[in-house]
Amino acid sequence: MIDSRIYDLIPHREPMLLLNRVIELGQNFSCAEIDINEQSSFFMAGKGVPSWIGVEYMGQTAALIAGYQLQQGTVAPHLGLLLGTRKYEARVPYFRAGDLLQVRCTEVAVVGDSLANFQCEIINLRDQHLCASAKLSVFRKPLITPSDEHQQSLEASITGASA
């Protein structure tokens, strides 16, 4: 079952919404949980969910921070685009059925309004072991609404600049 707060924080929807619950959320920290079972997206019978999917678990957990910041009015509406992942270290090949994963994400640096860096880790709560860790770089692409484009066009025509 999916925690309904997630729908208000990130644009992802099933089957690409991979988080189940928000555990903790703040200005630059988020913690989410994922139940691994046979119905999980990307689940492979007899194996589980490949651990490289952990990058997306981390990305969606980082997106929770942006959603929270947007609700608080500390950032403008934007799309978050994963630019890169550094030092993704997976200590397991698969997340197995019955695993309860906790993804922890901290926004460690913001460069201007367009680049954010996150430190992330995935802990398997079943045995308290670190499953994966990584550093993510995310580009924040501002959303321009049609009314914004119209306003920019008007301003350009008034100042004589080309739109």
CSV table of N, CA and C in Angstrom, one decimal:
chain,number,residue,atom,x,y,z
A,1,MET,N,0.8,-1.2,0.0
A,1,MET,CA,0.0,0.0,0.0
A,1,MET,C,0.9,1.2,0.0
A,2,ILE,N,0.5,2.3,-0.7
A,2,ILE,CA,1.3,3.5,-0.9
A,2,ILE,C,0.7,4.6,0.1
A,3,ASP,N,1.6,5.2,0.8
A,3,ASP,CA,1.3,6.3,1.6
A,3,ASP,C,0.8,7.5,0.8
A,4,SER,N,-0.4,7.9,1.0
A,4,SER,CA,-1.0,8.9,0.1
A,4,SER,C,-0.2,10.3,0.1
A,5,ARG,N,0.6,10.5,1.1
A,5,ARG,CA,1.4,11.8,1.1
A,5,ARG,C,2.4,11.8,-0.1
A,6,ILE,N,2.8,10.7,-0.5
A,6,ILE,CA,3.7,10.6,-1.6
A,6,ILE,C,3.2,11.3,-2.9
A,7,TYR,N,1.9,11.1,-3.1
A,7,TYR,CA,1.2,11.6,-4.3
A,7,TYR,C,1.3,13.2,-4.3
A,8,ASP,N,1.3,13.8,-3.2
A,8,ASP,CA,1.4,15.2,-3.1
A,8,ASP,C,2.8,15.8,-3.2
A,9,LEU,N,3.7,14.9,-3.1
A,9,LEU,CA,5.1,15.3,-3.0
A,9,LEU,C,5.9,15.1,-4.3
A,10,ILE,N,5.6,14.0,-5.0
A,10,ILE,CA,6.3,13.7,-6.3
A,10,ILE,C,5.4,13.4,-7.4
A,11,PRO,N,5.8,13.6,-8.7
A,11,PRO,CA,4.9,13.3,-9.8
A,11,PRO,C,4.8,11.9,-10.2
A,12,HIS,N,5.6,11.0,-9.7
A,12,HIS,CA,5.6,9.6,-10.1
A,12,HIS,C,4.3,8.9,-9.8
A,13,ARG,N,3.9,8.0,-10.6
A,13,ARG,CA,2.6,7.2,-10.4
A,13,ARG,C,2.9,5.8,-10.8
A,14,GLU,N,2.1,4.9,-10.4
A,14,GLU,CA,2.3,3.5,-10.7
A,14,GLU,C,2.3,3.3,-12.2
A,15,PRO,N,3.1,2.4,-12.7
A,15,PRO,CA,3.9,1.4,-12.0
A,15,PRO,C,5.3,2.0,-11.7
A,16,MET,N,5.6,3.2,-12.0
A,16,MET,CA,6.9,3.8,-11.8
A,16,MET,C,7.0,4.5,-10.4
A,17,LEU,N,6.0,4.5,-9.7
A,17,LEU,CA,6.1,5.0,-8.3
A,17,LEU,C,6.6,3.8,-7.5
A,18,LEU,N,7.8,3.9,-7.0
A,18,LEU,CA,8.4,2.7,-6.3
A,18,LEU,C,8.5,2.8,-4.8
A,19,LEU,N,8.2,4.0,-4.2
A,19,LEU,CA,8.2,4.1,-2.8
A,19,LEU,C,6.8,3.7,-2.2
A,20,ASN,N,6.9,3.2,-1.0
A,20,ASN,CA,5.6,2.8,-0.3
A,20,ASN,C,5.2,3.8,0.8
A,21,ARG,N,6.2,4.3,1.6
A,21,ARG,CA,5.9,5.1,2.7
A,21,ARG,C,6.9,6.2,2.9
A,22,VAL,N,6.5,7.4,3.4
A,22,VAL,CA,7.4,8.4,3.8
A,22,VAL,C,7.5,8.2,5.3
A,23,ILE,N,8.8,8.1,5.8
A,23,ILE,CA,9.1,7.9,7.2
A,23,ILE,C,9.4,9.3,7.9
A,24,GLU,N,10.3,10.0,7.2
A,24,GLU,CA,10.7,11.3,7.7
A,24,GLU,C,11.0,12.2,6.5
A,25,LEU,N,10.7,13.5,6.8
A,25,LEU,CA,10.8,14.5,5.7
A,25,LEU,C,11.1,15.9,6.3
A,26,GLY,N,12.1,16.5,5.7
A,26,GLY,CA,12.5,17.9,6.1
A,26,GLY,C,13.0,18.7,5.0
A,27,GLN,N,13.6,19.8,5.3
A,27,GLN,CA,14.1,20.8,4.3
A,27,GLN,C,15.2,20.2,3.5
A,28,ASN,N,16.0,19.4,4.1
A,28,ASN,CA,17.1,18.7,3.2
A,28,ASN,C,17.4,17.3,3.7
A,29,PHE,N,16.3,16.6,4.2
A,29,PHE,CA,16.5,15.2,4.5
A,29,PHE,C,15.2,14.4,4.2
A,30,SER,N,15.3,13.2,3.7
A,30,SER,CA,14.1,12.4,3.5
A,30,SER,C,14.4,11.0,3.8
A,31,CYS,N,13.4,10.2,4.2
A,31,CYS,CA,13.5,8.8,4.5
A,31,CYS,C,12.2,8.1,4.1
A,32,ALA,N,12.4,7.1,3.3
A,32,ALA,CA,11.2,6.4,2.7
A,32,ALA,C,11.4,4.9,2.9
A,33,GLU,N,10.3,4.1,2.8
A,33,GLU,CA,10.4,2.7,2.9
A,33,GLU,C,9.8,2.1,1.7
A,34,ILE,N,10.4,0.9,1.3
A,34,ILE,CA,9.9,0.1,0.2
A,34,ILE,C,9.7,-1.3,0.6
A,35,ASP,N,8.6,-1.9,0.4
A,35,ASP,CA,8.3,-3.3,0.7
A,35,ASP,C,8.6,-4.1,-0.6
A,36,ILE,N,9.5,-5.0,-0.5
A,36,ILE,CA,9.8,-5.8,-1.7
A,36,ILE,C,9.0,-7.1,-1.7
A,37,ASN,N,8.2,-7.3,-2.7
A,37,ASN,CA,7.4,-8.5,-2.9
A,37,ASN,C,7.2,-8.8,-4.3
A,38,GLU,N,6.5,-9.9,-4.6
A,38,GLU,CA,6.3,-10.3,-6.0
A,38,GLU,C,5.6,-9.3,-6.9
A,39,GLN,N,4.9,-8.4,-6.3
A,39,GLN,CA,4.2,-7.4,-7.1
A,39,GLN,C,5.0,-6.1,-7.3
A,40,SER,N,6.2,-6.0,-6.7
A,40,SER,CA,7.1,-4.9,-6.9
A,40,SER,C,7.4,-4.7,-8.3
A,41,SER,N,7.5,-3.5,-8.8
A,41,SER,CA,7.9,-3.2,-10.1
A,41,SER,C,9.4,-3.7,-10.3
A,42,PHE,N,9.6,-4.3,-11.4
A,42,PHE,CA,10.9,-4.9,-11.8
A,42,PHE,C,11.3,-6.2,-11.0
A,43,PHE,N,10.3,-6.8,-10.3
A,43,PHE,CA,10.6,-8.0,-9.6
A,43,PHE,C,10.8,-9.2,-10.6
A,44,MET,N,11.8,-9.9,-10.3
A,44,MET,CA,12.2,-11.1,-11.2
A,44,MET,C,11.9,-12.3,-10.3
A,45,ALA,N,11.1,-13.2,-10.8
A,45,ALA,CA,10.7,-14.4,-10.1
A,45,ALA,C,12.0,-15.2,-9.7
A,46,GLY,N,12.0,-15.6,-8.4
A,46,GLY,CA,13.2,-16.4,-8.0
A,46,GLY,C,14.4,-15.6,-7.6
A,47,LYS,N,14.4,-14.3,-7.9
A,47,LYS,CA,15.6,-13.5,-7.6
A,47,LYS,C,15.2,-12.3,-6.8
A,48,GLY,N,14.3,-11.5,-7.2
A,48,GLY,CA,13.9,-10.2,-6.6
A,48,GLY,C,14.0,-9.0,-7.5
A,49,VAL,N,14.2,-7.9,-6.9
A,49,VAL,CA,14.4,-6.6,-7.7
A,49,VAL,C,15.9,-6.4,-7.8
A,50,PRO,N,16.4,-6.3,-9.1
A,50,PRO,CA,17.8,-6.0,-9.2
A,50,PRO,C,18.3,-4.8,-8.4
A,51,SER,N,19.4,-4.9,-7.8
A,51,SER,CA,19.9,-3.8,-6.9
A,51,SER,C,20.2,-2.5,-7.7
A,52,TRP,N,20.4,-2.6,-9.0
A,52,TRP,CA,20.6,-1.3,-9.7
A,52,TRP,C,19.3,-0.4,-9.7
A,53,ILE,N,18.2,-1.0,-9.4
A,53,ILE,CA,16.9,-0.2,-9.3
A,53,ILE,C,17.1,0.7,-8.1
A,54,GLY,N,18.0,0.4,-7.2
A,54,GLY,CA,18.2,1.2,-6.0
A,54,GLY,C,18.5,2.7,-6.4
A,55,VAL,N,19.1,2.9,-7.6
A,55,VAL,CA,19.4,4.3,-8.0
A,55,VAL,C,18.0,5.0,-8.1
A,56,GLU,N,17.0,4.4,-8.7
A,56,GLU,CA,15.7,5.0,-8.8
A,56,GLU,C,15.0,5.2,-7.4
A,57,TYR,N,15.2,4.2,-6.5
A,57,TYR,CA,14.7,4.3,-5.2
A,57,TYR,C,15.3,5.6,-4.5
A,58,MET,N,16.6,5.8,-4.7
A,58,MET,CA,17.3,7.0,-4.2
A,58,MET,C,16.7,8.3,-4.9
A,59,GLY,N,16.6,8.2,-6.2
A,59,GLY,CA,16.1,9.4,-6.9
A,59,GLY,C,14.7,9.8,-6.4
A,60,GLN,N,13.8,8.9,-6.2
A,60,GLN,CA,12.5,9.2,-5.8
A,60,GLN,C,12.5,9.7,-4.4
A,61,THR,N,13.4,9.2,-3.5
A,61,THR,CA,13.5,9.7,-2.2
A,61,THR,C,14.1,11.1,-2.2
A,62,ALA,N,15.0,11.4,-3.0
A,62,ALA,CA,15.5,12.8,-3.2
A,62,ALA,C,14.4,13.7,-3.7
A,63,ALA,N,13.5,13.2,-4.6
A,63,ALA,CA,12.4,14.0,-5.1
A,63,ALA,C,11.5,14.4,-4.0
A,64,LEU,N,11.4,13.6,-2.9
A,64,LEU,CA,10.5,13.9,-1.8
A,64,LEU,C,11.0,15.2,-1.2
A,65,ILE,N,12.3,15.4,-1.1
A,65,ILE,CA,12.8,16.7,-0.5
A,65,ILE,C,12.4,17.9,-1.4
A,66,ALA,N,12.5,17.7,-2.7
A,66,ALA,CA,12.1,18.8,-3.6
A,66,ALA,C,10.6,19.1,-3.4
A,67,GLY,N,9.8,18.0,-3.3
A,67,GLY,CA,8.3,18.2,-3.1
A,67,GLY,C,8.0,18.9,-1.8
A,68,TYR,N,8.8,18.6,-0.7
A,68,TYR,CA,8.6,19.3,0.6
A,68,TYR,C,9.0,20.7,0.4
A,69,GLN,N,10.1,21.0,-0.2
A,69,GLN,CA,10.6,22.4,-0.4
A,69,GLN,C,9.6,23.2,-1.2
A,70,LEU,N,9.0,22.6,-2.2
A,70,LEU,CA,8.0,23.3,-3.0
A,70,LEU,C,6.8,23.6,-2.1
A,71,GLN,N,6.3,22.7,-1.3
A,71,GLN,CA,5.2,22.9,-0.4
A,71,GLN,C,5.5,24.0,0.6
A,72,GLN,N,6.8,24.1,1.0
A,72,GLN,CA,7.2,25.2,2.0
A,72,GLN,C,7.4,26.5,1.3
A,73,GLY,N,7.5,26.5,0.0
A,73,GLY,CA,7.7,27.8,-0.8
A,73,GLY,C,9.2,28.2,-0.8
A,74,THR,N,10.1,27.2,-0.6
A,74,THR,CA,11.5,27.5,-0.6
A,74,THR,C,12.2,27.3,-2.0
A,75,VAL,N,11.5,26.6,-2.9
A,75,VAL,CA,11.9,26.4,-4.3
A,75,VAL,C,10.8,26.7,-5.2
A,76,ALA,N,11.2,27.1,-6.4
A,76,ALA,CA,10.2,27.3,-7.5
A,76,ALA,C,9.8,25.9,-8.1
A,77,PRO,N,8.7,25.8,-8.8
A,77,PRO,CA,8.3,24.6,-9.4
A,77,PRO,C,9.4,24.2,-10.5
A,78,HIS,N,9.8,22.9,-10.5
A,78,HIS,CA,10.8,22.5,-11.4
A,78,HIS,C,10.7,21.0,-11.6
A,79,LEU,N,11.4,20.5,-12.7
A,79,LEU,CA,11.5,19.1,-12.9
A,79,LEU,C,12.9,18.7,-12.4
A,80,GLY,N,13.0,17.6,-11.7
A,80,GLY,CA,14.3,17.1,-11.3
A,80,GLY,C,14.8,16.0,-12.3
A,81,LEU,N,15.9,16.2,-12.9
A,81,LEU,CA,16.5,15.3,-13.8
A,81,LEU,C,17.8,14.8,-13.3
A,82,LEU,N,17.9,13.4,-13.2
A,82,LEU,CA,19.1,12.8,-12.7
A,82,LEU,C,20.3,13.0,-13.7
A,83,LEU,N,21.3,13.8,-13.3
A,83,LEU,CA,22.4,14.0,-14.2
A,83,LEU,C,23.4,12.9,-14.0
A,84,GLY,N,23.6,12.4,-12.8
A,84,GLY,CA,24.7,11.4,-12.6
A,84,GLY,C,24.6,10.8,-11.3
A,85,THR,N,25.2,9.7,-11.2
A,85,THR,CA,25.3,8.9,-9.9
A,85,THR,C,26.8,8.6,-9.8
A,86,ARG,N,27.3,9.0,-8.6
A,86,ARG,CA,28.7,8.7,-8.3
A,86,ARG,C,28.8,7.7,-7.2
A,87,LYS,N,29.7,6.8,-7.4
A,87,LYS,CA,30.0,5.8,-6.3
A,87,LYS,C,28.8,5.0,-5.9
A,88,TYR,N,28.0,4.6,-6.9
A,88,TYR,CA,26.9,3.6,-6.5
A,88,TYR,C,27.5,2.3,-6.1
A,89,GLU,N,27.4,1.9,-4.9
A,89,GLU,CA,27.9,0.7,-4.4
A,89,GLU,C,26.8,-0.2,-3.9
A,90,ALA,N,26.5,-1.2,-4.6
A,90,ALA,CA,25.4,-2.2,-4.2
A,90,ALA,C,26.1,-3.4,-3.6
A,91,ARG,N,25.7,-3.7,-2.4
A,91,ARG,CA,26.3,-4.8,-1.6
A,91,ARG,C,25.6,-6.1,-1.8
A,92,VAL,N,24.4,-6.0,-2.5
A,92,VAL,CA,23.6,-7.2,-2.8
A,92,VAL,C,23.3,-7.2,-4.3
A,93,PRO,N,23.1,-8.4,-4.9
A,93,PRO,CA,22.7,-8.3,-6.3
A,93,PRO,C,21.2,-8.1,-6.5
A,94,TYR,N,20.4,-8.5,-5.5
A,94,TYR,CA,18.9,-8.3,-5.6
A,94,TYR,C,18.4,-7.9,-4.3
A,95,PHE,N,17.3,-7.1,-4.3
A,95,PHE,CA,16.5,-6.9,-3.1
A,95,PHE,C,15.4,-8.0,-3.2
A,96,ARG,N,15.4,-8.8,-2.1
A,96,ARG,CA,14.6,-10.1,-2.2
A,96,ARG,C,13.2,-9.9,-1.6
A,97,ALA,N,12.3,-10.7,-2.0
A,97,ALA,CA,10.9,-10.7,-1.4
A,97,ALA,C,11.0,-10.8,0.1
A,98,GLY,N,10.2,-10.0,0.8
A,98,GLY,CA,10.2,-9.9,2.2
A,98,GLY,C,11.2,-8.9,2.8
A,99,ASP,N,12.1,-8.3,1.9
A,99,ASP,CA,12.9,-7.2,2.4
A,99,ASP,C,12.1,-6.0,2.6
A,100,LEU,N,12.5,-5.3,3.7
A,100,LEU,CA,11.9,-3.9,4.0
A,100,LEU,C,13.1,-3.0,3.9
A,101,LEU,N,13.1,-2.2,2.8
A,101,LEU,CA,14.2,-1.3,2.5
A,101,LEU,C,13.8,0.1,3.1
A,102,GLN,N,14.8,0.7,3.7
A,102,GLN,CA,14.7,2.1,4.1
A,102,GLN,C,15.7,2.9,3.3
A,103,VAL,N,15.2,3.9,2.6
A,103,VAL,CA,16.1,4.8,1.8
A,103,VAL,C,16.2,6.1,2.5
A,104,ARG,N,17.5,6.5,2.7
A,104,ARG,CA,17.8,7.8,3.4
A,104,ARG,C,18.5,8.7,2.5
A,105,CYS,N,18.1,9.9,2.4
A,105,CYS,CA,18.6,10.8,1.4
A,105,CYS,C,18.9,12.2,2.1
A,106,THR,N,20.0,12.8,1.9
A,106,THR,CA,20.4,14.1,2.4
A,106,THR,C,20.8,15.0,1.3
A,107,GLU,N,20.2,16.1,1.2
A,107,GLU,CA,20.7,17.1,0.2
A,107,GLU,C,21.9,17.8,0.8
A,108,VAL,N,23.1,17.5,0.2
A,108,VAL,CA,24.3,18.0,0.8
A,108,VAL,C,24.9,19.3,0.2
A,109,ALA,N,24.4,19.6,-1.0
A,109,ALA,CA,24.9,20.9,-1.7
A,109,ALA,C,23.9,21.3,-2.7
A,110,VAL,N,23.7,22.6,-2.9
A,110,VAL,CA,22.9,23.2,-3.9
A,110,VAL,C,23.7,24.3,-4.6
A,111,VAL,N,23.8,24.2,-5.9
A,111,VAL,CA,24.6,25.2,-6.7
A,111,VAL,C,23.6,26.0,-7.4
A,112,GLY,N,23.5,27.3,-7.0
A,112,GLY,CA,22.5,28.2,-7.7
A,112,GLY,C,21.1,27.6,-7.5
A,113,ASP,N,20.3,27.7,-8.5
A,113,ASP,CA,18.9,27.2,-8.4
A,113,ASP,C,18.8,25.9,-9.2
A,114,SER,N,19.9,25.5,-9.9
A,114,SER,CA,19.8,24.5,-10.9
A,114,SER,C,20.4,23.1,-10.6
A,115,LEU,N,21.3,23.0,-9.6
A,115,LEU,CA,22.0,21.8,-9.4
A,115,LEU,C,21.9,21.4,-7.9
A,116,ALA,N,21.5,20.2,-7.6
A,116,ALA,CA,21.5,19.7,-6.2
A,116,ALA,C,22.2,18.4,-6.1
A,117,ASN,N,23.0,18.2,-5.0
A,117,ASN,CA,23.7,16.9,-4.8
A,117,ASN,C,23.2,16.3,-3.5
A,118,PHE,N,23.0,14.9,-3.6
A,118,PHE,CA,22.4,14.2,-2.5
A,118,PHE,C,23.3,13.0,-2.2
A,119,GLN,N,23.4,12.7,-0.9
A,119,GLN,CA,24.0,11.5,-0.4
A,119,GLN,C,22.9,10.6,0.0
A,120,CYS,N,23.0,9.3,-0.5
A,120,CYS,CA,21.9,8.4,-0.3
A,120,CYS,C,22.4,7.0,0.2
A,121,GLU,N,21.5,6.3,0.9
A,121,GLU,CA,21.8,5.0,1.3
A,121,GLU,C,20.5,4.2,1.4
A,122,ILE,N,20.7,2.9,1.2
A,122,ILE,CA,19.6,1.9,1.4
A,122,ILE,C,19.9,0.9,2.4
A,123,ILE,N,19.1,0.8,3.5
A,123,ILE,CA,19.3,-0.1,4.6
A,123,ILE,C,18.2,-1.1,4.5
A,124,ASN,N,18.6,-2.4,4.6
A,124,ASN,CA,17.6,-3.5,4.7
A,124,ASN,C,17.2,-3.6,6.2
A,125,LEU,N,16.0,-3.2,6.5
A,125,LEU,CA,15.6,-3.3,7.9
A,125,LEU,C,15.4,-4.7,8.5
A,126,ARG,N,15.3,-5.7,7.6
A,126,ARG,CA,15.2,-7.1,8.0
A,126,ARG,C,16.4,-7.5,8.7
A,127,ASP,N,17.6,-7.1,8.3
A,127,ASP,CA,18.8,-7.5,9.0
A,127,ASP,C,19.7,-6.3,9.3
A,128,GLN,N,19.2,-5.1,9.1
A,128,GLN,CA,19.9,-3.8,9.5
A,128,GLN,C,21.2,-3.6,8.7
A,129,HIS,N,21.4,-4.2,7.5
A,129,HIS,CA,22.6,-4.1,6.7
A,129,HIS,C,22.4,-3.0,5.7
A,130,LEU,N,23.5,-2.3,5.4
A,130,LEU,CA,23.6,-1.4,4.3
A,130,LEU,C,23.6,-2.2,3.0
A,131,CYS,N,22.6,-1.9,2.1
A,131,CYS,CA,22.5,-2.6,0.8
A,131,CYS,C,23.2,-1.8,-0.3
A,132,ALA,N,23.1,-0.5,-0.2
A,132,ALA,CA,23.6,0.3,-1.3
A,132,ALA,C,23.8,1.8,-0.8
A,133,SER,N,24.7,2.5,-1.5
A,133,SER,CA,24.9,3.9,-1.2
A,133,SER,C,25.4,4.6,-2.5
A,134,ALA,N,25.1,5.9,-2.6
A,134,ALA,CA,25.5,6.6,-3.8
A,134,ALA,C,25.4,8.1,-3.5
A,135,LYS,N,26.0,8.9,-4.4
A,135,LYS,CA,25.9,10.3,-4.5
A,135,LYS,C,25.2,10.6,-5.8
A,136,LEU,N,24.1,11.4,-5.7
A,136,LEU,CA,23.3,11.8,-6.9
A,136,LEU,C,23.5,13.2,-7.2
A,137,SER,N,23.6,13.5,-8.5
A,137,SER,CA,23.5,14.9,-8.9
A,137,SER,C,22.3,15.1,-9.7
A,138,VAL,N,21.5,16.1,-9.4
A,138,VAL,CA,20.2,16.4,-10.0
A,138,VAL,C,20.1,17.8,-10.6
A,139,PHE,N,19.7,17.9,-11.8
A,139,PHE,CA,19.5,19.2,-12.5
A,139,PHE,C,18.0,19.6,-12.2
A,140,ARG,N,17.8,20.8,-11.8
A,140,ARG,CA,16.5,21.3,-11.5
A,140,ARG,C,16.1,22.2,-12.7
A,141,LYS,N,15.2,21.7,-13.6
A,141,LYS,CA,14.8,22.5,-14.7
A,141,LYS,C,13.5,23.2,-14.4
A,142,PRO,N,13.6,24.5,-14.4
A,142,PRO,CA,12.4,25.3,-14.0
A,142,PRO,C,11.2,25.0,-14.9
A,143,LEU,N,10.0,25.0,-14.3
A,143,LEU,CA,8.8,24.8,-15.1
A,143,LEU,C,8.3,26.2,-15.5
A,144,ILE,N,8.1,26.4,-16.8
A,144,ILE,CA,7.5,27.6,-17.3
A,144,ILE,C,6.1,27.3,-17.7
A,145,THR,N,5.2,28.0,-17.1
A,145,THR,CA,3.8,27.8,-17.5
A,145,THR,C,3.5,28.6,-18.7
A,146,PRO,N,2.4,28.3,-19.4
A,146,PRO,CA,2.0,29.1,-20.6
A,146,PRO,C,1.9,30.6,-20.2
A,147,SER,N,1.3,31.0,-19.0
A,147,SER,CA,1.2,32.4,-18.7
A,147,SER,C,2.6,33.0,-18.5
A,148,ASP,N,3.5,32.2,-18.0
A,148,ASP,CA,4.9,32.8,-17.9
A,148,ASP,C,5.5,33.1,-19.2
A,149,GLU,N,5.3,32.1,-20.2
A,149,GLU,CA,5.8,32.4,-21.6
A,149,GLU,C,5.1,33.6,-22.2
A,150,HIS,N,3.8,33.8,-22.0
A,150,HIS,CA,3.1,34.9,-22.5
A,150,HIS,C,3.7,36.2,-21.9
A,151,GLN,N,3.9,36.2,-20.6
A,151,GLN,CA,4.5,37.4,-19.9
A,151,GLN,C,5.9,37.7,-20.4
A,152,GLN,N,6.7,36.6,-20.6
A,152,GLN,CA,8.1,36.9,-21.2
A,152,GLN,C,8.0,37.4,-22.6
A,153,SER,N,7.0,37.0,-23.4
A,153,SER,CA,6.9,37.5,-24.7
A,153,SER,C,6.5,38.9,-24.7
A,154,LEU,N,5.5,39.3,-23.8
A,154,LEU,CA,5.1,40.7,-23.7
A,154,LEU,C,6.3,41.6,-23.2
A,155,GLU,N,7.0,41.1,-22.2
A,155,GLU,CA,8.2,41.9,-21.8
A,155,GLU,C,9.2,42.1,-22.9
A,156,ALA,N,9.4,41.1,-23.7
A,156,ALA,CA,10.4,41.1,-24.8
A,156,ALA,C,9.9,42.1,-25.8
A,157,SER,N,8.6,42.1,-26.1
A,157,SER,CA,8.1,43.0,-27.2
A,157,SER,C,8.2,44.5,-26.7
A,158,ILE,N,8.0,44.7,-25.4
A,158,ILE,CA,8.0,46.0,-24.8
A,158,ILE,C,9.4,46.6,-24.8
A,159,THR,N,10.4,45.7,-24.5
A,159,THR,CA,11.8,46.1,-24.4
A,159,THR,C,12.5,46.1,-25.8
A,160,GLY,N,11.8,45.5,-26.8
A,160,GLY,CA,12.4,45.4,-28.1
A,160,GLY,C,13.3,44.2,-28.3
A,161,ALA,N,13.4,43.3,-27.3
A,161,ALA,CA,14.2,42.1,-27.4
A,161,ALA,C,13.4,41.1,-28.1
A,162,SER,N,14.1,40.1,-28.8
A,162,SER,CA,13.4,39.0,-29.4
A,162,SER,C,13.0,38.0,-28.4
A,163,ALA,N,11.8,37.4,-28.7
A,163,ALA,CA,11.3,36.4,-27.7
A,163,ALA,C,11.9,35.0,-28.0
